[in-house]
PDB file of C-alpha atoms in Angstrom:
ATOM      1  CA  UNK A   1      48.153  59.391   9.378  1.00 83.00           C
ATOM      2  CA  UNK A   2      47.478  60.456   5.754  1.00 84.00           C
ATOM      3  CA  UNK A   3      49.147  63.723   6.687  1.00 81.00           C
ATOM      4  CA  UNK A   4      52.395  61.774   6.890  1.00 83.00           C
ATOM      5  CA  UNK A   5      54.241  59.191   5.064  1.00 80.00           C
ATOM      6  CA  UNK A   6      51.969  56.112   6.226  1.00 84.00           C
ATOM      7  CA  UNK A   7      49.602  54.964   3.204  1.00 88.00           C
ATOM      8  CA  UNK A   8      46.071  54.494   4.726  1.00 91.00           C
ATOM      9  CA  UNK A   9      42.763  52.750   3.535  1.00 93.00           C
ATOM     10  CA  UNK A  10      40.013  53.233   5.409  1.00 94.00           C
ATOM     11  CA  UNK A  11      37.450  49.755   5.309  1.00 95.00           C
ATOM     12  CA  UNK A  12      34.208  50.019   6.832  1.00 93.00           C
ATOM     13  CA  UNK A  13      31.230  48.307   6.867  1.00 91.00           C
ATOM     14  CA  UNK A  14      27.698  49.486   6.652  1.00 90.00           C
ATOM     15  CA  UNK A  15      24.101  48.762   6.844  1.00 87.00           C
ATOM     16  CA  UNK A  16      20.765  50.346   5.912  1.00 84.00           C
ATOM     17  CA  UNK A  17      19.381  50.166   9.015  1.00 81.00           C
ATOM     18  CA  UNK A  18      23.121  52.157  10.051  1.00 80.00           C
ATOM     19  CA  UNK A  19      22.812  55.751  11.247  1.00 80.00           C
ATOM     20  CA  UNK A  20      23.881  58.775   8.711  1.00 82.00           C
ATOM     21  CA  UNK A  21      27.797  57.926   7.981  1.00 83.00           C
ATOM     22  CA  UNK A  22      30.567  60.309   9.217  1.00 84.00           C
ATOM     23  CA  UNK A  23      33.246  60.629   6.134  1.00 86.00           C
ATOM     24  CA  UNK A  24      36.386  62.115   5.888  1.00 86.00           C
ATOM     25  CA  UNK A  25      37.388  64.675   4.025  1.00 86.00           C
ATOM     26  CA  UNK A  26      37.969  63.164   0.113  1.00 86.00           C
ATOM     27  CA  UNK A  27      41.071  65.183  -0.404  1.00 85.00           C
ATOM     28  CA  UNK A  28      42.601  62.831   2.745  1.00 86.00           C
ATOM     29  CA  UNK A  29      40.727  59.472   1.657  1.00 88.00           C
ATOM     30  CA  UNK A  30      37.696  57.422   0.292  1.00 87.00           C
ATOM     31  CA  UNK A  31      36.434  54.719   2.301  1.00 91.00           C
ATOM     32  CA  UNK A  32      35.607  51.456   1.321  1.00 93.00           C
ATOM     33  CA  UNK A  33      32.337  50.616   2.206  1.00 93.00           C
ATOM     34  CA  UNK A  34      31.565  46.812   2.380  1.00 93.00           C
ATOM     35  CA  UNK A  35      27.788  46.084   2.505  1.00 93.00           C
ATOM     36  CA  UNK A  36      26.602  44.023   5.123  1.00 91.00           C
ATOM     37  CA  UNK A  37      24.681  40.852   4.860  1.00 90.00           C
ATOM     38  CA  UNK A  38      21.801  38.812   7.154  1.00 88.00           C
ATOM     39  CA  UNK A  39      21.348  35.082   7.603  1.00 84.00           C
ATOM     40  CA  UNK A  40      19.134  34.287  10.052  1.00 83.00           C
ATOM     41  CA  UNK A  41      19.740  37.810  11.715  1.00 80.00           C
ATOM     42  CA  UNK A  42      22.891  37.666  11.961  1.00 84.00           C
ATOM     43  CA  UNK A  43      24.570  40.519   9.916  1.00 87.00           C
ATOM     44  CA  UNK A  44      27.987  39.600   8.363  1.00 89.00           C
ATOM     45  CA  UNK A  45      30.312  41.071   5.966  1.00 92.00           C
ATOM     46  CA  UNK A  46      31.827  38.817   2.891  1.00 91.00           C
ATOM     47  CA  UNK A  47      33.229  42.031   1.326  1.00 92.00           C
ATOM     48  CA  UNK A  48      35.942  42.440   3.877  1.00 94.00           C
ATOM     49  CA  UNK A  49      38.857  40.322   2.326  1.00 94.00           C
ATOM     50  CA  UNK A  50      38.275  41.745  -1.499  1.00 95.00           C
ATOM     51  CA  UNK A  51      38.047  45.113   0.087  1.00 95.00           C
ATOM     52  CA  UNK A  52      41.328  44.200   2.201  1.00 95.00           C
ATOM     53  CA  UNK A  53      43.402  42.875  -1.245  1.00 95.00           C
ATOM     54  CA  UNK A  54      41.998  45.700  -2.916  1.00 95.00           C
ATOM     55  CA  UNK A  55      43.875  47.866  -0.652  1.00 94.00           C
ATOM     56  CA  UNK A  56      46.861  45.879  -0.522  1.00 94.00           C
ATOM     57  CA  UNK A  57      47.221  46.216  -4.133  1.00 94.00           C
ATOM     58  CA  UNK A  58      47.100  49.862  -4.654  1.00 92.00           C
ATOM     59  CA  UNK A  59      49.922  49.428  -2.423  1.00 90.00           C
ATOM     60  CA  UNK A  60      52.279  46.952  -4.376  1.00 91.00           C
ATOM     61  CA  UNK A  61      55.491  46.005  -2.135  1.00 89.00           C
ATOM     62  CA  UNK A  62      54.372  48.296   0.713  1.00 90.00           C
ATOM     63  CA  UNK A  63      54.098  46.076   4.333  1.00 91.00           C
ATOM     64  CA  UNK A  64      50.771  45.951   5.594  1.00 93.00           C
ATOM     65  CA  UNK A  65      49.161  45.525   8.991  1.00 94.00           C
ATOM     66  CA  UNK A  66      45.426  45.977   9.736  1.00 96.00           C
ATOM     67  CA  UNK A  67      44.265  48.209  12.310  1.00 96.00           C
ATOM     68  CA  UNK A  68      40.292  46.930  13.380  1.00 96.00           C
ATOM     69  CA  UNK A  69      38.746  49.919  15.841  1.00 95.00           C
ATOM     70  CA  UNK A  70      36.478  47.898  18.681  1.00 94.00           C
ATOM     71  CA  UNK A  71      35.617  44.447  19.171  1.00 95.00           C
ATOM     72  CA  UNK A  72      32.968  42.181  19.474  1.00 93.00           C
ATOM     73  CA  UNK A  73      30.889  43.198  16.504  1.00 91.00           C
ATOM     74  CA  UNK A  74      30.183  41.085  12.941  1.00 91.00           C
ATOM     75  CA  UNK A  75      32.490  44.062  11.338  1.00 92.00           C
ATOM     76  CA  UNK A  76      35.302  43.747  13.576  1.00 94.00           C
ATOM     77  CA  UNK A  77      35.010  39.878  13.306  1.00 93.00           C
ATOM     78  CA  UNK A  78      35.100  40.030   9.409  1.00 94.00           C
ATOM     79  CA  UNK A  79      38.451  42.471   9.719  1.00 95.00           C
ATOM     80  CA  UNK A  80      40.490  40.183  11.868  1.00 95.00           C
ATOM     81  CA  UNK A  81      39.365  37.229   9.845  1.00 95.00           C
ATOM     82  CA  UNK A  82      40.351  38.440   6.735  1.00 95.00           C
ATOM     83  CA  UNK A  83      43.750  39.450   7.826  1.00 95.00           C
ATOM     84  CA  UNK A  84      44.247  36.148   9.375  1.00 95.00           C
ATOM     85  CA  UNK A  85      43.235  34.493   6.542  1.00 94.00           C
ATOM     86  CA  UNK A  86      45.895  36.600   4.287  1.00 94.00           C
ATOM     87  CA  UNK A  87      48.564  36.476   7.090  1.00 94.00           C
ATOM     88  CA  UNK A  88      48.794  40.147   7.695  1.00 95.00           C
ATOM     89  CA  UNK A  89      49.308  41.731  11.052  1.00 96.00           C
ATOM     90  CA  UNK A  90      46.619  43.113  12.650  1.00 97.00           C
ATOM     91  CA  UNK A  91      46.542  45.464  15.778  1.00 97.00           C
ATOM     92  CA  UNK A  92      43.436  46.461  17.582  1.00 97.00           C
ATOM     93  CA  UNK A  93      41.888  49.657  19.566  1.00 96.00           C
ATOM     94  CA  UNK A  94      39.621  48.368  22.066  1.00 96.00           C
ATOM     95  CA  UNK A  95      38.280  51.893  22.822  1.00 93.00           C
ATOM     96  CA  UNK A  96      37.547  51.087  26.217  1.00 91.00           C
ATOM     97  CA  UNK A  97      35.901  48.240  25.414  1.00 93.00           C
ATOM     98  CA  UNK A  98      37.759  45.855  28.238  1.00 94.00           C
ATOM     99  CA  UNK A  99      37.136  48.193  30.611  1.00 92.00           C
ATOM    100  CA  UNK A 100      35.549  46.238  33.593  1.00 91.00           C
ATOM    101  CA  UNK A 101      32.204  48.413  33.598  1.00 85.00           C
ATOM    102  CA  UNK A 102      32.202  47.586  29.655  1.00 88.00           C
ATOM    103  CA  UNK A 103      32.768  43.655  30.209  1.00 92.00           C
ATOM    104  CA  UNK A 104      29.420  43.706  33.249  1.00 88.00           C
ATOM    105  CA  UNK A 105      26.868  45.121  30.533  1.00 82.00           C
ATOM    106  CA  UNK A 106      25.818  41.879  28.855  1.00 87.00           C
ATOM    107  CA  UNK A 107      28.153  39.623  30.888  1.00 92.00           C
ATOM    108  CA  UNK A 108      27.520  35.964  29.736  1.00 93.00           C
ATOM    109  CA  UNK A 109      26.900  37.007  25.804  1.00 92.00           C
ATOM    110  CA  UNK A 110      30.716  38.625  25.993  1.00 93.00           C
ATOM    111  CA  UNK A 111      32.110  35.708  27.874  1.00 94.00           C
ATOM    112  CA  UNK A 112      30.935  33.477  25.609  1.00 94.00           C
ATOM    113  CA  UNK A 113      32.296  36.363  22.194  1.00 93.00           C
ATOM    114  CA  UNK A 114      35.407  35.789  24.453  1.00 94.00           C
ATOM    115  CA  UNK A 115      35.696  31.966  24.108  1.00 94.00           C
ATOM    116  CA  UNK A 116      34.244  31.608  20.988  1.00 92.00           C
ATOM    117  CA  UNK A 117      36.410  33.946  18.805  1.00 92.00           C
ATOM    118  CA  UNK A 118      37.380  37.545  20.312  1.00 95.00           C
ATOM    119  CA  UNK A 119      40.507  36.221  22.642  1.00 95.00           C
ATOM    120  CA  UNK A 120      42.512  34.789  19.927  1.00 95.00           C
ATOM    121  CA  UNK A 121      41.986  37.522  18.317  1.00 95.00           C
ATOM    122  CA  UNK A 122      43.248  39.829  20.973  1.00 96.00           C
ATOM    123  CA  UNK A 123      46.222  37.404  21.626  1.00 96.00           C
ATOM    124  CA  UNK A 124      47.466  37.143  18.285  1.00 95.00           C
ATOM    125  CA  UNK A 125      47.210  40.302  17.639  1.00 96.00           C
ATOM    126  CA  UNK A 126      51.016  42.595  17.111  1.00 96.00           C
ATOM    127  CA  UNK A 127      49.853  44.465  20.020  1.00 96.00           C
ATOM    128  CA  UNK A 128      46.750  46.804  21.535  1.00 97.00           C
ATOM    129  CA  UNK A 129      46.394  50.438  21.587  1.00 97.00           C
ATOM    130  CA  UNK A 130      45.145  51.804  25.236  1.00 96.00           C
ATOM    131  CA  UNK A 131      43.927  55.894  25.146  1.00 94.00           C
ATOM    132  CA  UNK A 132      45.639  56.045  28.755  1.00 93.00           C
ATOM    133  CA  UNK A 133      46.985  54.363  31.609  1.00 95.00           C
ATOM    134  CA  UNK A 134      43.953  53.200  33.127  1.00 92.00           C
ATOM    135  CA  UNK A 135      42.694  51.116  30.051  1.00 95.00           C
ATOM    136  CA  UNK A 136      46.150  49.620  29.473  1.00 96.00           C
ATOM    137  CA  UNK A 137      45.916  48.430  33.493  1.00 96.00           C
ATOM    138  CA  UNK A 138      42.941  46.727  32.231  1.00 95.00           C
ATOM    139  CA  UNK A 139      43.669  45.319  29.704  1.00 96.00           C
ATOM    140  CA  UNK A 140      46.696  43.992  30.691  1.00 96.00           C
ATOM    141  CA  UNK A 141      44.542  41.753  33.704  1.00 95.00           C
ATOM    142  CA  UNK A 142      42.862  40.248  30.983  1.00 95.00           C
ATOM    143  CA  UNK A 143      45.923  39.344  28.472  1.00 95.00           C
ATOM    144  CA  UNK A 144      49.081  39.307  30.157  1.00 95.00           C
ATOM    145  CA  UNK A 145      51.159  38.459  27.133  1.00 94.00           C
ATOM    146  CA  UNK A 146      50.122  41.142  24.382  1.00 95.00           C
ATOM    147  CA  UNK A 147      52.513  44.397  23.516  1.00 96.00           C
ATOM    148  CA  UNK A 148      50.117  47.501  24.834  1.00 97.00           C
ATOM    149  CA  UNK A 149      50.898  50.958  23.433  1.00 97.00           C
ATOM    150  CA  UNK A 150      49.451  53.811  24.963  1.00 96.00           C
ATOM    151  CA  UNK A 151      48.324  56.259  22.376  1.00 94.00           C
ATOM    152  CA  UNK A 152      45.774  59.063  23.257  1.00 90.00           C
ATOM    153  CA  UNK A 153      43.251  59.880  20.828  1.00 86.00           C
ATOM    154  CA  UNK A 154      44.151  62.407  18.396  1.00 81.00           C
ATOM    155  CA  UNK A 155      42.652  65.781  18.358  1.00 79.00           C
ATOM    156  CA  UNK A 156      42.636  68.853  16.539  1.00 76.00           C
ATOM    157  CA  UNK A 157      43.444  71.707  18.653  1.00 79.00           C
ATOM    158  CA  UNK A 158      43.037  75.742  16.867  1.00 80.00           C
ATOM    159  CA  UNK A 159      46.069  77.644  16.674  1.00 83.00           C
ATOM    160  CA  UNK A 160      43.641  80.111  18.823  1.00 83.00           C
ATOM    161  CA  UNK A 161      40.885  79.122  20.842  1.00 76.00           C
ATOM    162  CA  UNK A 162      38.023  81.058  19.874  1.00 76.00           C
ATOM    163  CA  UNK A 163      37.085  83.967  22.452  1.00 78.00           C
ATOM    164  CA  UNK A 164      34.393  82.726  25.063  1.00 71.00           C
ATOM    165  CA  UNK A 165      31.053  84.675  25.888  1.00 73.00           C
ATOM    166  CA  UNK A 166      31.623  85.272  29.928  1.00 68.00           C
ATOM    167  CA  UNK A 167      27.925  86.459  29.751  1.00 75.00           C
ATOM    168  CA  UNK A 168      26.061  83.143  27.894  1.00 80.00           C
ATOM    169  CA  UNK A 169      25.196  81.686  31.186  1.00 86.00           C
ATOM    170  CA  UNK A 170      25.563  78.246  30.092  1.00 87.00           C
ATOM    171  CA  UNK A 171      27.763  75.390  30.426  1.00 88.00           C
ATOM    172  CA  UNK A 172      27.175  72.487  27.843  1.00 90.00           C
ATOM    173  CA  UNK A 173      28.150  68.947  28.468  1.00 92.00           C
ATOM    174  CA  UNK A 174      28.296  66.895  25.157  1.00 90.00           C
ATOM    175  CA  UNK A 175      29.198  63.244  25.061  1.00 87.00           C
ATOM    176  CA  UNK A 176      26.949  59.801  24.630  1.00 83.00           C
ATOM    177  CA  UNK A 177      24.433  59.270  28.206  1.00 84.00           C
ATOM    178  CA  UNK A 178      26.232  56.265  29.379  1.00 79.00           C
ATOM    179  CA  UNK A 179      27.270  55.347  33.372  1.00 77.00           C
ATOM    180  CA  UNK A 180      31.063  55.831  32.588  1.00 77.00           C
ATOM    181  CA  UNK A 181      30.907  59.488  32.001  1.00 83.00           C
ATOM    182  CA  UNK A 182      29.958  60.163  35.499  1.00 84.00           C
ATOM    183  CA  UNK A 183      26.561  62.512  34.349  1.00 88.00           C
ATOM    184  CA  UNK A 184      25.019  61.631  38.470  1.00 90.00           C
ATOM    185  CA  UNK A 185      28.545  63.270  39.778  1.00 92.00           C
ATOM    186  CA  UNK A 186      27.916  65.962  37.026  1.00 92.00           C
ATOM    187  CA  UNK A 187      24.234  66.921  38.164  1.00 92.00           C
ATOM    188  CA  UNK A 188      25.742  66.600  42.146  1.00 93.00           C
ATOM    189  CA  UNK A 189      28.097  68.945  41.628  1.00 93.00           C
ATOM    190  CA  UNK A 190      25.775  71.686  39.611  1.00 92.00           C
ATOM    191  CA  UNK A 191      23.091  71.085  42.428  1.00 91.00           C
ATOM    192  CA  UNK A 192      26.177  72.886  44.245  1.00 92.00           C
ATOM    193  CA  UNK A 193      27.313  75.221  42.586  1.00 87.00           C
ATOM    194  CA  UNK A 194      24.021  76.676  41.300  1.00 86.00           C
ATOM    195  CA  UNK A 195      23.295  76.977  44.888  1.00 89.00           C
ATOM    196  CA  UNK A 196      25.106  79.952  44.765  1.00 89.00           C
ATOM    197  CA  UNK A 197      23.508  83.486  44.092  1.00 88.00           C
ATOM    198  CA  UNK A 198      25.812  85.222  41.693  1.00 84.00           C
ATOM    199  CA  UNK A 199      25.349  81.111  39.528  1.00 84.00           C
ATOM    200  CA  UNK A 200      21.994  80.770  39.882  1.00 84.00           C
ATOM    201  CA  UNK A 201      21.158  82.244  36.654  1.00 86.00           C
ATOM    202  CA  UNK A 202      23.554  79.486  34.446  1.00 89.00           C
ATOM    203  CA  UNK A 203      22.198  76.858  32.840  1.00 90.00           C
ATOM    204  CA  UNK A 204      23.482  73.421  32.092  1.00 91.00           C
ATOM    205  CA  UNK A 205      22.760  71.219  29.175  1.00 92.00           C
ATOM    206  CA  UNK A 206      23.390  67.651  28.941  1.00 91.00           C
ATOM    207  CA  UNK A 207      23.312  66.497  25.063  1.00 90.00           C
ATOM    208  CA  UNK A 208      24.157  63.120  23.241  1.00 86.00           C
ATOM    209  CA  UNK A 209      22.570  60.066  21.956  1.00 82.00           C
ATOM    210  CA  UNK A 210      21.381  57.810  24.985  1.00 77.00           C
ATOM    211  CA  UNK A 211      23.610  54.693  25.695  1.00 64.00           C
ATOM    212  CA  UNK A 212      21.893  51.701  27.612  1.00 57.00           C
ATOM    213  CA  UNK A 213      18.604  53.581  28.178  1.00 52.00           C
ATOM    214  CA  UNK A 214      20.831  55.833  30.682  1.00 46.00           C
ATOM    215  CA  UNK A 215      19.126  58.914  30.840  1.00 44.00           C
ATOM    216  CA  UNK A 216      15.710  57.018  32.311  1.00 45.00           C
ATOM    217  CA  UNK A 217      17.705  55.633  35.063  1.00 48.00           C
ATOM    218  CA  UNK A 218      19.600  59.249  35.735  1.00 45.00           C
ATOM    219  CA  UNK A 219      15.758  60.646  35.978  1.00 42.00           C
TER     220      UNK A 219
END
């Protein structure tokens, strides 16, 4: 979007106890970072709606609408309440979060996120962005009402692909350890093809950060 004619401000927030932070490029943009605070272990974020007018004002005149990534978590909470509270749009990318295997991994804690706060938040929302068809069928189930756009994620794709090593022997799968990607399926399917002789050489690794402990139940 900062490649185009949209203004953007990018507000995060962030903790110590956070892992290493991913930045964008300066030349594109500088994040606001809005420093998270605990009461009673609860981590919240009071920085959001100076952070938020901050923007708007380096902006003067320009129409605004907030954009929160995910749901359910204190910094996704302090986004839609400060655009509420300033009565700005907001839209919101679930990221597959209302997926039905996403909704069965701590059940009764996100029906209750659900009653207490996240639903009005999805319903007033100007509309929610699905990556494909499949996540737009489910969230539409769950909020018949709300505008859904389908908008892939966006990727950087090489004018050339870099040329490919047909003698490396391996075959790297690289993504978070979690049920949804499908690793038991994965390590099926290489039980069958390594059974061939001319394959039996390759090698497969499986690398990413462990989601839900999933790697000791694949074991």
């Amino acid at each position: 979007l900062t490649r185009t004619s949209v203004d953007v401000d990018l507000i995060a927030g962030t903790a110590p106890e956070d892992d290493r932070l991913m930045l964008p490029q300066a030349n594109l943009l500088v994040p606001a970072l809005v420093p998270a605070q605990s009461l009673l272990g609860f981590r919240y974020y009071p920085g959001y709606g100076a952070a938020i007018d901050a923007a708007i004002a380096r902006h003067p005149g320009a129409p605004t609408i907030v954009h929160d990534n995910g749901i359910w978590a204190p910094p996704n909470m302090a986004a839609i309440a400060a655009a509420q509270s300033r009565g700005l749009r907001h839209v919101i990318s679930p990221h597959g979060m209302l997926q039905p295997w996403a909704l069965d991994y701590h059940a009764w804690r996100k029906k209750l996120a659900m009653w207490g706060y996240q639903r009005r938040a999805l319903e007033t929302s100007a509309g929610i962005f699905a990556t494909a068809e499949a996540e737009r069928a489910a969230v539409r189930r769950l909020l018949p009402h709300v505008p859904i756009a389908i908008i892939p994620n966006g990727v950087d794709t090489p004018q050339q692909l870099p040329e490919a090593d047909l003698n490396s022997n391996k075959v790297l799968f690289m993504s978070r350890l979690h049920p949804t990607k499908n690793l038991i399926g994965l390590i099926d399917a290489w039980a069958i093809v390594c059974a061939r002789p001319e394959l039996a050489t390759w090698r497969l690794t499986i690398a990413g950060p462990d989601d839900m402990l999933t790697a000791a139940r694949i074991i």
